[in-house]
Each structure stands twice: as structure tokens, then as C-alpha cells.
mmCIF file of C-alpha atoms and ligand atoms in Angstrom:
data_model
loop_
_atom_site.group_PDB
_atom_site.id
_atom_site.type_symbol
_atom_site.label_atom_id
_atom_site.label_comp_id
_atom_site.label_asym_id
_atom_site.label_seq_id
_atom_site.Cartn_x
_atom_site.Cartn_y
_atom_site.Cartn_z
ATOM 1 C CA MET A 1 0.000 0.000 0.000
ATOM 2 C CA LEU A 2 2.877 2.385 0.772
ATOM 3 C CA SER A 3 5.420 3.649 -1.765
ATOM 4 C CA ALA A 4 8.783 2.025 -2.442
ATOM 5 C CA ARG A 5 10.531 5.382 -2.119
ATOM 6 C CA SER A 6 9.350 5.769 1.487
ATOM 7 C CA ALA A 7 10.395 2.245 2.502
ATOM 8 C CA TRP A 8 13.250 3.469 4.667
ATOM 9 C CA ASP A 9 14.999 1.306 7.224
ATOM 10 C CA LEU A 10 13.825 3.081 10.375
ATOM 11 C CA THR A 11 15.947 1.048 12.802
ATOM 12 C CA ALA A 12 17.938 3.398 15.039
ATOM 13 C CA ASN A 13 21.686 3.264 14.368
ATOM 14 C CA PRO A 14 23.810 2.132 17.369
ATOM 15 C CA LEU A 15 24.719 5.719 18.341
ATOM 16 C CA ALA A 16 21.103 6.921 18.216
ATOM 17 C CA ALA A 17 20.019 3.858 20.227
ATOM 18 C CA LEU A 18 22.673 4.491 22.875
ATOM 19 C CA LEU A 19 21.701 8.157 23.059
ATOM 20 C CA ALA A 20 18.019 7.313 23.514
ATOM 21 C CA GLU A 21 18.942 4.868 26.280
ATOM 22 C CA ARG A 22 21.095 7.485 28.022
ATOM 23 C CA ARG A 23 18.407 10.134 27.788
ATOM 24 C CA GLN A 24 15.802 7.717 29.115
ATOM 25 C CA ARG A 25 18.017 7.068 32.135
ATOM 26 C CA GLN A 26 18.405 10.845 32.484
ATOM 27 C CA GLN A 27 22.181 10.585 32.226
ATOM 28 C CA PRO A 28 23.833 13.863 31.176
ATOM 29 C CA VAL A 29 25.080 14.327 27.610
ATOM 30 C CA VAL A 30 27.734 16.802 26.475
ATOM 31 C CA ASP A 31 26.343 17.399 23.014
ATOM 32 C CA LEU A 32 28.992 18.202 20.392
ATOM 33 C CA THR A 33 26.527 17.609 17.548
ATOM 34 C CA LEU A 34 24.207 20.516 18.323
ATOM 35 C CA ALA A 35 22.928 22.004 15.056
ATOM 36 C CA ASN A 36 20.046 24.078 16.389
ATOM 37 C CA PRO A 37 21.196 27.623 17.127
ATOM 38 C CA THR A 38 18.058 28.344 19.170
ATOM 39 C CA ALA A 39 19.137 25.619 21.624
ATOM 40 C CA ALA A 40 22.716 26.866 21.941
ATOM 41 C CA GLY A 41 22.148 29.359 24.750
ATOM 42 C CA LEU A 42 22.714 32.338 22.451
ATOM 43 C CA PRO A 43 20.850 35.633 22.861
ATOM 44 C CA VAL A 44 18.333 36.371 20.077
ATOM 45 C CA PRO A 45 17.897 40.058 19.242
ATOM 46 C CA GLY A 46 14.867 41.148 21.229
ATOM 47 C CA ASP A 47 12.731 42.388 18.358
ATOM 48 C CA PHE A 48 12.310 39.082 16.467
ATOM 49 C CA PRO A 49 8.952 38.136 18.066
ATOM 50 C CA ALA A 50 7.659 41.715 17.703
ATOM 51 C CA ARG A 51 8.639 41.882 14.023
ATOM 52 C CA LEU A 52 6.920 38.569 13.386
ATOM 53 C CA ALA A 53 3.798 39.678 15.246
ATOM 54 C CA ALA A 54 3.673 42.923 13.235
ATOM 55 C CA GLY A 55 4.017 40.929 10.005
ATOM 56 C CA ALA A 56 1.189 38.617 11.062
ATOM 57 C CA ALA A 57 -1.187 41.597 11.113
ATOM 58 C CA ALA A 58 -0.784 42.126 7.350
ATOM 59 C CA ALA A 59 -3.408 40.967 4.847
ATOM 60 C CA TYR A 60 -2.734 37.749 2.903
ATOM 61 C CA ARG A 61 -1.441 38.337 -0.624
ATOM 62 C CA PRO A 62 -0.686 35.003 -2.279
ATOM 63 C CA GLU A 63 2.288 35.802 -4.508
ATOM 64 C CA PRO A 64 3.900 32.558 -5.698
ATOM 65 C CA LEU A 65 7.504 33.807 -5.879
ATOM 66 C CA GLY A 66 7.116 35.736 -2.605
ATOM 67 C CA LEU A 67 6.202 39.317 -1.738
ATOM 68 C CA ARG A 68 8.085 41.828 -3.846
ATOM 69 C CA SER A 69 9.271 43.705 -0.721
ATOM 70 C CA ALA A 70 10.734 40.471 0.673
ATOM 71 C CA ARG A 71 12.491 39.623 -2.589
ATOM 72 C CA GLU A 72 13.906 43.150 -2.743
ATOM 73 C CA ALA A 73 15.213 42.638 0.798
ATOM 74 C CA VAL A 74 17.036 39.482 -0.363
ATOM 75 C CA CYS A 75 18.591 41.533 -3.188
ATOM 76 C CA ALA A 76 19.753 44.212 -0.728
ATOM 77 C CA TYR A 77 21.299 41.515 1.499
ATOM 78 C CA LEU A 78 23.102 40.041 -1.532
ATOM 79 C CA ALA A 79 24.191 43.472 -2.823
ATOM 80 C CA ALA A 80 25.853 44.142 0.540
ATOM 81 C CA ARG A 81 27.876 40.965 -0.135
ATOM 82 C CA GLY A 82 28.822 41.952 -3.682
ATOM 83 C CA SER A 83 26.164 40.129 -5.761
ATOM 84 C CA LEU A 84 23.843 42.235 -7.911
ATOM 85 C CA VAL A 85 20.555 40.389 -8.382
ATOM 86 C CA HIS A 86 17.174 41.585 -9.693
ATOM 87 C CA PRO A 87 14.122 40.754 -7.505
ATOM 88 C CA ASP A 88 12.594 38.872 -10.472
ATOM 89 C CA GLN A 89 15.423 36.321 -10.120
ATOM 90 C CA VAL A 90 14.509 35.490 -6.504
ATOM 91 C CA VAL A 91 12.097 32.755 -5.385
ATOM 92 C CA LEU A 92 11.133 32.394 -1.708
ATOM 93 C CA THR A 93 10.643 28.973 -0.109
ATOM 94 C CA ALA A 94 9.939 27.813 3.441
ATOM 95 C CA SER A 95 13.369 26.204 3.843
ATOM 96 C CA THR A 96 16.467 25.268 1.914
ATOM 97 C CA SER A 97 15.235 21.677 1.942
ATOM 98 C CA GLU A 98 12.080 22.866 0.202
ATOM 99 C CA ALA A 99 14.224 24.798 -2.287
ATOM 100 C CA TYR A 100 15.963 21.518 -3.203
ATOM 101 C CA SER A 101 12.612 19.797 -3.642
ATOM 102 C CA PHE A 102 11.362 22.593 -5.950
ATOM 103 C CA LEU A 103 14.567 22.424 -7.993
ATOM 104 C CA PHE A 104 14.522 18.638 -8.296
ATOM 105 C CA LYS A 105 10.900 18.897 -9.516
ATOM 106 C CA ILE A 106 11.794 21.275 -12.347
ATOM 107 C CA LEU A 107 15.167 19.754 -13.270
ATOM 108 C CA THR A 108 14.571 16.012 -13.064
ATOM 109 C CA ASP A 109 12.217 13.169 -13.846
ATOM 110 C CA PRO A 110 12.042 9.961 -11.797
ATOM 111 C CA GLY A 111 15.168 7.891 -12.399
ATOM 112 C CA ASP A 112 17.360 10.907 -13.202
ATOM 113 C CA GLU A 113 20.555 11.609 -11.278
ATOM 114 C CA VAL A 114 22.026 14.553 -9.392
ATOM 115 C CA LEU A 115 25.677 14.695 -8.430
ATOM 116 C CA VAL A 116 26.434 15.461 -4.808
ATOM 117 C CA PRO A 117 29.728 16.058 -2.997
ATOM 118 C CA ARG A 118 31.142 13.482 -0.613
ATOM 119 C CA PRO A 119 31.678 14.038 2.293
ATOM 120 C CA SER A 120 28.692 16.341 2.716
ATOM 121 C CA TYR A 121 25.279 16.957 4.184
ATOM 122 C CA PRO A 122 23.523 13.598 4.729
ATOM 123 C CA LEU A 123 20.022 14.816 3.827
ATOM 124 C CA PHE A 124 20.658 14.828 0.049
ATOM 125 C CA ASP A 125 19.770 11.148 -0.347
ATOM 126 C CA PHE A 126 16.381 11.788 1.264
ATOM 127 C CA LEU A 127 15.685 15.038 -0.595
ATOM 128 C CA ALA A 128 16.471 13.378 -3.920
ATOM 129 C CA GLY A 129 14.816 10.062 -3.060
ATOM 130 C CA LEU A 130 11.567 11.820 -2.226
ATOM 131 C CA GLU A 131 11.495 13.094 -5.828
ATOM 132 C CA GLY A 132 12.360 9.656 -7.240
ATOM 133 C CA VAL A 133 15.865 10.883 -8.103
ATOM 134 C CA ARG A 134 19.197 9.130 -7.471
ATOM 135 C CA THR A 135 22.239 10.831 -5.933
ATOM 136 C CA VAL A 136 25.631 10.047 -7.460
ATOM 137 C CA PRO A 137 28.569 11.092 -5.263
ATOM 138 C CA TYR A 138 31.685 12.891 -6.417
ATOM 139 C CA PRO A 139 34.649 13.173 -4.041
ATOM 140 C CA LEU A 140 36.204 16.062 -2.171
ATOM 141 C CA ARG A 141 39.766 15.241 -1.146
ATOM 142 C CA TYR A 142 41.868 16.601 1.676
ATOM 143 C CA GLY A 143 45.488 17.519 0.943
ATOM 144 C CA ALA A 144 48.133 20.171 1.501
ATOM 145 C CA GLU A 145 45.768 22.898 0.231
ATOM 146 C CA GLY A 146 42.843 21.714 2.352
ATOM 147 C CA TRP A 147 39.722 20.283 0.732
ATOM 148 C CA ARG A 148 39.592 20.205 -3.078
ATOM 149 C CA LEU A 149 36.921 19.041 -5.469
ATOM 150 C CA ASP A 150 38.035 16.129 -7.675
ATOM 151 C CA VAL A 151 36.868 17.417 -11.064
ATOM 152 C CA ASP A 152 38.097 14.339 -12.969
ATOM 153 C CA ARG A 153 36.080 12.035 -10.731
ATOM 154 C CA LEU A 154 33.089 14.348 -11.094
ATOM 155 C CA ALA A 155 33.399 14.166 -14.896
ATOM 156 C CA ALA A 156 33.730 10.361 -14.720
ATOM 157 C CA ALA A 157 30.593 10.115 -12.559
ATOM 158 C CA LEU A 158 28.397 11.886 -15.141
ATOM 159 C CA GLY A 159 26.016 9.750 -17.150
ATOM 160 C CA PRO A 160 23.085 10.077 -19.555
ATOM 161 C CA ARG A 161 20.640 10.620 -16.669
ATOM 162 C CA SER A 162 22.716 13.329 -14.934
ATOM 163 C CA ARG A 163 20.748 16.565 -14.643
ATOM 164 C CA ALA A 164 22.423 18.751 -12.040
ATOM 165 C CA VAL A 165 25.539 19.130 -9.900
ATOM 166 C CA VAL A 166 25.054 20.123 -6.274
ATOM 167 C CA LEU A 167 27.877 22.287 -4.888
ATOM 168 C CA VAL A 168 27.911 23.121 -1.192
ATOM 169 C CA SER A 169 29.984 26.232 -0.578
ATOM 170 C CA PRO A 170 30.955 26.311 2.241
ATOM 171 C CA ASN A 171 30.380 22.600 2.614
ATOM 172 C CA ASN A 172 28.938 20.879 5.664
ATOM 173 C CA PRO A 173 30.908 19.450 7.484
ATOM 174 C CA THR A 174 34.264 20.112 5.753
ATOM 175 C CA GLY A 175 33.905 23.917 5.936
ATOM 176 C CA SER A 176 35.401 24.251 2.444
ATOM 177 C CA PHE A 177 34.387 26.748 -0.235
ATOM 178 C CA VAL A 178 34.230 25.861 -3.924
ATOM 179 C CA HIS A 179 37.342 27.623 -5.249
ATOM 180 C CA ASP A 180 37.088 29.747 -8.412
ATOM 181 C CA ASP A 181 39.228 27.343 -10.480
ATOM 182 C CA GLU A 182 37.061 24.389 -9.414
ATOM 183 C CA ARG A 183 33.967 26.387 -10.278
ATOM 184 C CA ALA A 184 35.293 27.173 -13.763
ATOM 185 C CA ALA A 185 35.976 23.472 -14.413
ATOM 186 C CA VAL A 186 32.513 22.430 -13.179
ATOM 187 C CA GLU A 187 30.859 25.156 -15.273
ATOM 188 C CA GLU A 188 32.669 23.878 -18.327
ATOM 189 C CA LEU A 189 31.347 20.362 -17.692
ATOM 190 C CA ALA A 190 27.857 21.771 -17.096
ATOM 191 C CA ARG A 191 27.975 23.617 -20.431
ATOM 192 C CA GLU A 192 29.220 20.540 -22.316
ATOM 193 C CA CYS A 193 26.713 18.148 -20.742
ATOM 194 C CA GLY A 194 23.681 20.434 -20.358
ATOM 195 C CA LEU A 195 23.647 20.339 -16.556
ATOM 196 C CA ALA A 196 22.355 22.881 -14.049
ATOM 197 C CA LEU A 197 24.320 23.890 -10.953
ATOM 198 C CA ILE A 198 22.689 24.018 -7.518
ATOM 199 C CA ALA A 199 24.941 25.938 -5.122
ATOM 200 C CA ASP A 200 24.075 25.676 -1.442
ATOM 201 C CA GLU A 201 25.541 28.764 0.248
ATOM 202 C CA VAL A 202 23.778 28.598 3.603
ATOM 203 C CA PHE A 203 27.020 28.915 5.605
ATOM 204 C CA ALA A 204 28.600 31.648 3.433
ATOM 205 C CA ASP A 205 28.422 34.339 6.129
ATOM 206 C CA TYR A 206 30.406 32.288 8.656
ATOM 207 C CA VAL A 207 33.981 32.577 7.395
ATOM 208 C CA GLN A 208 36.515 31.155 9.854
ATOM 209 C CA GLN A 209 39.694 31.403 7.830
ATOM 210 C CA GLY A 210 40.028 33.824 4.905
ATOM 211 C CA PRO A 211 40.561 34.911 2.251
ATOM 212 C CA VAL A 212 37.436 33.430 0.658
ATOM 213 C CA PRO A 213 38.693 31.482 -2.384
ATOM 214 C CA GLY A 214 35.546 31.663 -4.539
ATOM 215 C CA ARG A 215 32.946 34.223 -5.533
ATOM 216 C CA SER A 216 29.298 33.717 -4.641
ATOM 217 C CA PHE A 217 27.072 31.711 -6.983
ATOM 218 C CA ALA A 218 24.320 34.294 -6.402
ATOM 219 C CA GLY A 219 26.091 36.606 -8.888
ATOM 220 C CA PRO A 220 25.976 36.410 -12.703
ATOM 221 C CA ALA A 221 26.704 33.036 -14.320
ATOM 222 C CA ASP A 222 26.759 31.747 -17.864
ATOM 223 C CA VAL A 223 25.286 28.327 -17.052
ATOM 224 C CA LEU A 224 21.922 27.826 -15.367
ATOM 225 C CA THR A 225 22.753 28.242 -11.679
ATOM 226 C CA PHE A 226 20.608 28.222 -8.562
ATOM 227 C CA SER A 227 22.065 29.717 -5.389
ATOM 228 C CA LEU A 228 20.379 28.739 -2.105
ATOM 229 C CA ASN A 229 20.422 30.463 1.265
ATOM 230 C CA GLY A 230 17.978 31.287 4.037
ATOM 231 C CA LEU A 231 17.258 32.493 7.534
ATOM 232 C CA SER A 232 17.865 29.088 9.115
ATOM 233 C CA LYS A 233 21.630 29.613 8.866
ATOM 234 C CA ALA A 234 22.129 33.200 7.648
ATOM 235 C CA LEU A 235 20.311 34.649 10.679
ATOM 236 C CA ALA A 236 20.386 31.540 12.886
ATOM 237 C CA LEU A 237 16.562 31.494 12.818
ATOM 238 C CA PRO A 238 15.589 27.964 11.682
ATOM 239 C CA HIS A 239 12.095 28.473 13.115
ATOM 240 C CA ALA A 240 11.511 31.529 10.905
ATOM 241 C CA LYS A 241 11.036 29.169 7.923
ATOM 242 C CA LEU A 242 12.152 31.326 5.025
ATOM 243 C CA SER A 243 14.804 30.614 2.403
ATOM 244 C CA TRP A 244 15.466 31.761 -1.121
ATOM 245 C CA ILE A 245 16.644 30.577 -4.502
ATOM 246 C CA VAL A 246 18.515 33.025 -6.769
ATOM 247 C CA VAL A 247 18.292 32.005 -10.416
ATOM 248 C CA GLN A 248 21.252 32.946 -12.643
ATOM 249 C CA GLY A 249 22.350 31.927 -16.134
ATOM 250 C CA PRO A 250 21.620 32.661 -19.793
ATOM 251 C CA PRO A 251 18.406 34.759 -19.979
ATOM 252 C CA ALA A 252 16.278 32.225 -21.896
ATOM 253 C CA ALA A 253 17.143 29.299 -19.609
ATOM 254 C CA ARG A 254 16.709 31.504 -16.546
ATOM 255 C CA GLN A 255 13.263 32.697 -17.641
ATOM 256 C CA GLU A 256 12.114 29.164 -18.413
ATOM 257 C CA ALA A 257 13.305 27.944 -15.006
ATOM 258 C CA LEU A 258 11.696 30.894 -13.193
ATOM 259 C CA GLY A 259 8.378 30.274 -14.966
ATOM 260 C CA ARG A 260 8.391 26.643 -13.855
ATOM 261 C CA LEU A 261 9.454 27.505 -10.307
ATOM 262 C CA GLU A 262 6.551 29.937 -10.162
ATOM 263 C CA VAL A 263 4.110 27.123 -10.945
ATOM 264 C CA VAL A 264 5.644 24.847 -8.282
ATOM 265 C CA ALA A 265 5.618 27.664 -5.718
ATOM 266 C CA ASP A 266 2.030 28.565 -6.627
ATOM 267 C CA THR A 267 1.008 24.960 -6.008
ATOM 268 C CA PHE A 268 2.214 25.123 -2.388
ATOM 269 C CA LEU A 269 2.296 28.830 -1.375
ATOM 270 C CA SER A 270 4.300 27.661 1.623
ATOM 271 C CA VAL A 271 5.984 30.801 2.976
ATOM 272 C CA ALA A 272 4.017 32.516 5.747
ATOM 273 C CA THR A 273 3.073 36.170 5.213
ATOM 274 C CA ALA A 274 4.326 37.188 8.682
ATOM 275 C CA ILE A 275 7.929 36.240 7.986
ATOM 276 C CA GLN A 276 7.866 37.740 4.473
ATOM 277 C CA GLU A 277 6.644 41.040 5.914
ATOM 278 C CA ALA A 278 9.351 40.937 8.597
ATOM 279 C CA LEU A 279 12.134 40.032 6.165
ATOM 280 C CA PRO A 280 13.337 43.546 5.164
ATOM 281 C CA HIS A 281 13.985 44.450 8.784
ATOM 282 C CA LEU A 282 15.493 41.083 9.711
ATOM 283 C CA LEU A 283 17.939 41.009 6.815
ATOM 284 C CA SER A 284 18.983 44.605 7.371
ATOM 285 C CA ALA A 285 19.864 43.568 10.952
ATOM 286 C CA ALA A 286 21.779 40.440 9.834
ATOM 287 C CA ALA A 287 25.015 41.504 11.541
ATOM 288 C CA GLU A 288 23.216 41.869 14.864
ATOM 289 C CA TYR A 289 21.635 38.405 14.537
ATOM 290 C CA GLN A 290 24.932 36.801 13.583
ATOM 291 C CA ALA A 291 27.193 38.462 16.176
ATOM 292 C CA PRO A 292 26.658 36.135 19.193
ATOM 293 C CA LEU A 293 26.892 33.087 16.970
ATOM 294 C CA ARG A 294 30.081 34.282 15.275
ATOM 295 C CA GLN A 295 31.645 34.834 18.689
ATOM 296 C CA ARG A 296 30.689 31.328 19.803
ATOM 297 C CA LEU A 297 32.047 29.720 16.616
ATOM 298 C CA ALA A 298 35.338 31.623 16.781
ATOM 299 C CA ALA A 299 35.871 30.963 20.504
ATOM 300 C CA ASN A 300 35.103 27.255 20.110
ATOM 301 C CA LEU A 301 37.352 26.866 17.071
ATOM 302 C CA THR A 302 40.218 28.573 18.893
ATOM 303 C CA CYS A 303 39.670 26.381 21.954
ATOM 304 C CA LEU A 304 39.579 23.224 19.816
ATOM 305 C CA ARG A 305 42.684 24.161 17.843
ATOM 306 C CA GLN A 306 44.704 25.047 20.929
ATOM 307 C CA ALA A 307 43.758 21.922 22.845
ATOM 308 C CA ALA A 308 44.198 19.662 19.807
ATOM 309 C CA THR A 309 47.600 21.178 18.991
ATOM 310 C CA ALA A 310 48.728 20.606 22.549
ATOM 311 C CA ALA A 311 47.572 16.995 22.360
ATOM 312 C CA GLY A 312 49.049 16.443 18.881
ATOM 313 C CA VAL A 313 45.646 15.642 17.394
ATOM 314 C CA PRO A 314 45.035 17.043 13.908
ATOM 315 C CA VAL A 315 42.025 19.258 13.155
ATOM 316 C CA LEU A 316 41.349 19.676 9.444
ATOM 317 C CA ARG A 317 41.490 23.111 7.827
ATOM 318 C CA CYS A 318 38.115 24.785 8.186
ATOM 319 C CA GLU A 319 37.426 27.798 5.949
ATOM 320 C CA ALA A 320 33.887 28.454 7.123
ATOM 321 C CA GLY A 321 30.703 27.123 8.673
ATOM 322 C CA TRP A 322 29.539 25.675 11.949
ATOM 323 C CA TYR A 323 31.554 22.438 12.118
ATOM 324 C CA ALA A 324 35.097 21.163 12.613
ATOM 325 C CA VAL A 325 36.595 17.798 11.733
ATOM 326 C CA VAL A 326 39.028 16.054 14.089
ATOM 327 C CA VAL A 327 41.300 13.298 12.793
ATOM 328 C CA THR A 328 41.200 10.487 15.319
ATOM 329 C CA GLY A 329 43.150 7.795 13.507
ATOM 330 C CA THR A 330 40.775 5.151 14.826
ATOM 331 C CA ASP A 331 37.484 3.575 13.706
ATOM 332 C CA ASP A 332 34.688 6.177 13.778
ATOM 333 C CA GLU A 333 31.825 4.229 15.171
ATOM 334 C CA PRO A 334 33.451 2.375 18.103
ATOM 335 C CA LEU A 335 35.083 5.645 19.169
ATOM 336 C CA ALA A 336 31.831 7.651 18.982
ATOM 337 C CA LEU A 337 30.041 4.893 20.911
ATOM 338 C CA SER A 338 32.636 4.660 23.672
ATOM 339 C CA LEU A 339 32.828 8.455 23.954
ATOM 340 C CA LEU A 340 29.105 8.553 24.586
ATOM 341 C CA ARG A 341 28.942 5.486 26.805
ATOM 342 C CA ASP A 342 32.002 6.156 28.956
ATOM 343 C CA ASP A 343 32.494 9.940 28.779
ATOM 344 C CA GLY A 344 28.957 11.163 28.096
ATOM 345 C CA VAL A 345 30.161 13.044 24.976
ATOM 346 C CA LEU A 346 28.039 12.942 21.821
ATOM 347 C CA THR A 347 29.891 13.409 18.515
ATOM 348 C CA HIS A 348 29.141 12.503 14.921
ATOM 349 C CA PRO A 349 31.296 9.778 13.353
ATOM 350 C CA GLY A 350 32.622 10.771 9.924
ATOM 351 C CA TYR A 351 30.721 7.980 8.212
ATOM 352 C CA PHE A 352 27.465 9.862 8.860
ATOM 353 C CA TYR A 353 28.775 12.324 6.247
ATOM 354 C CA ASP A 354 30.313 9.700 3.953
ATOM 355 C CA PHE A 355 33.982 10.412 4.561
ATOM 356 C CA ALA A 356 35.991 8.197 2.232
ATOM 357 C CA ASP A 357 38.155 6.924 5.127
ATOM 358 C CA ASP A 358 37.549 6.006 8.716
ATOM 359 C CA GLY A 359 39.105 8.088 11.474
ATOM 360 C CA HIS A 360 37.136 11.352 11.595
ATOM 361 C CA LEU A 361 34.797 12.901 14.134
ATOM 362 C CA VAL A 362 32.640 15.920 13.296
ATOM 363 C CA LEU A 363 32.118 18.466 16.087
ATOM 364 C CA SER A 364 29.620 21.315 16.143
ATOM 365 C CA LEU A 365 31.237 24.663 16.926
ATOM 366 C CA LEU A 366 27.825 25.875 18.105
ATOM 367 C CA SER A 367 27.896 23.828 21.277
ATOM 368 C CA PRO A 368 28.211 25.754 24.562
ATOM 369 C CA ASP A 369 29.797 22.579 25.980
ATOM 370 C CA LEU A 370 32.559 22.284 23.406
ATOM 371 C CA PRO A 371 35.476 22.974 25.822
ATOM 372 C CA THR A 372 34.312 20.227 28.216
ATOM 373 C CA GLY A 373 33.595 17.793 25.405
ATOM 374 C CA VAL A 374 36.907 18.441 23.649
ATOM 375 C CA ASP A 375 38.829 17.961 26.879
ATOM 376 C CA ARG A 376 37.215 14.535 27.375
ATOM 377 C CA LEU A 377 37.653 13.604 23.718
ATOM 378 C CA LEU A 378 41.361 14.467 23.716
ATOM 379 C CA ARG A 379 41.955 12.602 26.971
ATOM 380 C CA ARG A 380 40.525 9.533 25.302
ATOM 381 C CA LEU A 381 42.587 10.004 22.134
ATOM 382 C CA ARG A 382 45.823 10.927 23.926
ATOM 383 C CA PRO A 383 45.420 9.663 27.492
ATOM 384 C CA ALA A 384 49.011 10.496 28.479
ATOM 385 C CA GLY A 385 49.462 13.671 26.434
ATOM 386 C CA PRO A 386 49.491 17.256 27.671
ATOM 387 C CA LEU A 387 46.209 19.007 27.006
ATOM 388 C CA LEU A 388 45.917 22.628 27.826
ATOM 389 C CA SER A 389 49.390 24.185 27.644
ATOM 390 C CA GLY A 390 50.846 24.518 24.155
ATOM 391 C CA ALA A 391 53.581 21.915 24.269
ATOM 392 C CA PRO A 392 56.167 22.778 21.602
ATOM 393 C CA GLY A 393 56.777 20.316 18.845
ATOM 394 C CA THR A 394 53.229 19.040 18.756
ATOM 395 C CA GLY A 395 52.296 21.468 15.987
ATOM 396 C CA GLY A 396 49.818 18.887 14.791
ATOM 397 C CA ALA A 397 50.371 18.031 11.142
ATOM 398 C CA GLY A 398 47.302 19.063 9.214
ATOM 399 C CA ILE A 399 46.036 21.496 11.775
ATOM 400 C CA GLY A 400 44.281 24.194 9.821
HETATM 401 C C1 PLP B 1 24.434 22.399 3.714
HETATM 402 C C2 PLP B 1 23.035 22.551 4.251
HETATM 403 N N1 PLP B 1 22.050 22.919 3.415
HETATM 404 C C3 PLP B 1 20.783 23.070 3.855
HETATM 405 C C4 PLP B 1 20.454 22.861 5.174
HETATM 406 C C5 PLP B 1 19.020 22.987 5.616
HETATM 407 O O1 PLP B 1 18.624 24.283 5.681
HETATM 408 P P1 PLP B 1 17.083 24.615 6.021
HETATM 409 O O2 PLP B 1 16.957 24.587 7.500
HETATM 410 O O3 PLP B 1 16.910 25.994 5.444
HETATM 411 O O4 PLP B 1 16.243 23.601 5.329
HETATM 412 C C6 PLP B 1 21.445 22.468 6.068
HETATM 413 C C7 PLP B 1 21.123 22.217 7.479
HETATM 414 O O5 PLP B 1 21.938 21.853 8.289
HETATM 415 C C8 PLP B 1 22.754 22.309 5.597
HETATM 416 O O6 PLP B 1 23.750 21.910 6.412
#
């Protein structure tokens, strides 16, 4: 009776099962996987509820692409970051996940393929699967220059059913931008093979280590390109439920795509009026919304790097975003399980994000408990090593 595409294996993985058990026993958890900024003990600028309430008083005007004033506000936000975009190129959605679903609807038919980076955000398989589309991974590799996109492997992964390449810049969890030379190579492939580019830029405002090596995909492009961002990450307001798609590319292809997106958006009309009305104010106050979060991310990254350097444990180069990757040199899953069971520290094993090799843990830099969790993690990895004072000579190969 139920569909094949929703026949997921719903058995909890061992880490989720252990966590549920721990929570049921009311044992404390130092959560280094926290992804919800509203649960991170950060102050939210006081006028968010008032702005939303004021917006809720407005009359309902069902505009499929979103209220003009809201789309103009997105353009002003992008202009302040160097991308000139016309409001007619902007489509509002309720979330970035919804933006993916709209794009897969207009770009693919069931059985088609989209290329996705690996390691990356684990939701792609679900987002694509729900549209009857297959994900085909292409690798990012870590080397002397940090993370780089393997363009040859991307080209080799393309097939007759390939329709789009997903680029995540900065990527979750590697924190790496798509560099301009990588972008040029991918655009060339897209031109040759008639592919669209979907660039997820939700973490673009959270630069940890500059200079930024690639320009934003929201700006002009000569292949059909969709740039995604939204309040969930840009303003740390996941409960605001508003994201946007910027459509770039040759005018004819862009117009055709926008026309189709308008029909999809009109079918759902999913973005609440209140948040659209509030958007101009919220985006103009972006710096204020981001400030406490930026401070947390920077302080946690510094703490992690210092402690890891002292313990001789490598942390991979992180250009941007909310996450850091620690190289543990040991099997992901047993380590994550014993950290939770014996030390009460919750981390994500690298395999959750499809790292090519074992030996990585992903930590959220959002967590207020990161110093405690990192201390326990490093004691487990280097039980005899010094932790807090910067011991010389342990410069930590690969520390970014
Ligand atoms: C790379 C990336 N894209 C999109 C999203 C989801 O964003 P939204 O909450 O707007 O659906 C996330 C959430 O963690 C993410 O990491």
C-alpha cells in the first residue's frame, strides 16, 4: 500500500540507540553535535517576536515567488555581499530543503541523477529520493591545500541521466568553499553536458579562515545556476522558515526555469506572510543576529585548535561554517560509541557524512559545551598527552 521510495529502514543506528537509552536514564550528555542555534544558549535580538507579530497583522497576498518587498530585501542583502541580483530572479521557499525539492521537480524526472559532494550533508539522499531521483557522489579530497573538489572524478561520474551538480559552498561538514578554479571546471562540464548547478551557500556568512577562495554563486553566471540560502543559517533562525533561490544563467534558460518555479511555488504557497513582511527588517539587521553566533564559533574553534595542537591531534582546515573535523586515527563508530557510553560526549562519526576513510569525528562549533567535550575527547585520544598548555613540537600536522 505504501510507496517504495518511502520504505526506509527506520531502525535506530547504534549511536542513536545508545543516546536514547542514556536520555531515558536521564544521564547527562555533552552534546557536540548541536545544530540548532536556538538551543545553543545564544541571545536572540529582542525584536524578532515583535517583528513577526507585526508581520502577522498584514493581509494575505498570495504571490507565488514571494512578496516583492521580501524579494527586494534578499537583493539588498546580496548586494551588501557583492552580488547584484534583480528581484525577479529570486524565489522564496519555506526552507532550503524545500528549495531543493522545488529544484529537483523542475530539473529532473524519476530515475534521473544529481551529483552530490562526498563528504557532505547527509540529507541529500532523502531530498532526492523523495522526488524519485538518485544521488551520485563525487569526491572532495583533503590535501596540503585543504579540501579540493576532484573534477576528474566528477566528470567520470556523469552519465546520460545526470541533470544537475550540487555544490555546497561552504560545505557541511568540511567547511570548504568551492574555489574559483574548481567552479570554472565544473561550469565547463555543465555547459558541455547540459547540466544545471545548484549551489548551497547557507554557511557563506560564517567565514573562519580567509581569504574566501571563490565568488558567490548568487552573482551572474553563464550556465543555469541556482544559489540557495535562508534564515535558518544566515540569521540563525531555523524556526523563521524562510529561504530563497537566486536564479542565474543565460536569460532564456533563466526565464524558463523561473516560470516553472513559479508554478511549483504557486502549487504550495508555503511561505508565511508574517515572515515575508518581517524580512526587510530582519535582513537589514543580519550583523546583529549573527554576532553572538560568530563569537561562539570563533571561541570554540580557537579552543579546539589550541587543545588539539597541545595533544598532537590534527584538526582539518576549516574555511567556514559551523563544524570542525578532528582526525582520530581510529574507527569512527566504536570511538563515537565509547565516547558517549564512557564519557557522556556525543559526537558525529565521519561515516554519517560519507567520509571516504575512517578516522574522523565531526564536532559542532555551536555547542556551549565544546570545551568540556573536547577535553574529554582528547583525553581519550591521547590519554598520556598534555592538554591545555601549548607543548612545543606538537604542531599537529594538518592542523588548519
Ligand atoms: C548544507 C546545508 N544545506 C541546507 C540545510 C538545511 O537548511 P534549512 O533549514 O533551510 O532547510 C542544512 C542544514 O543543516 C545544511 O547543512
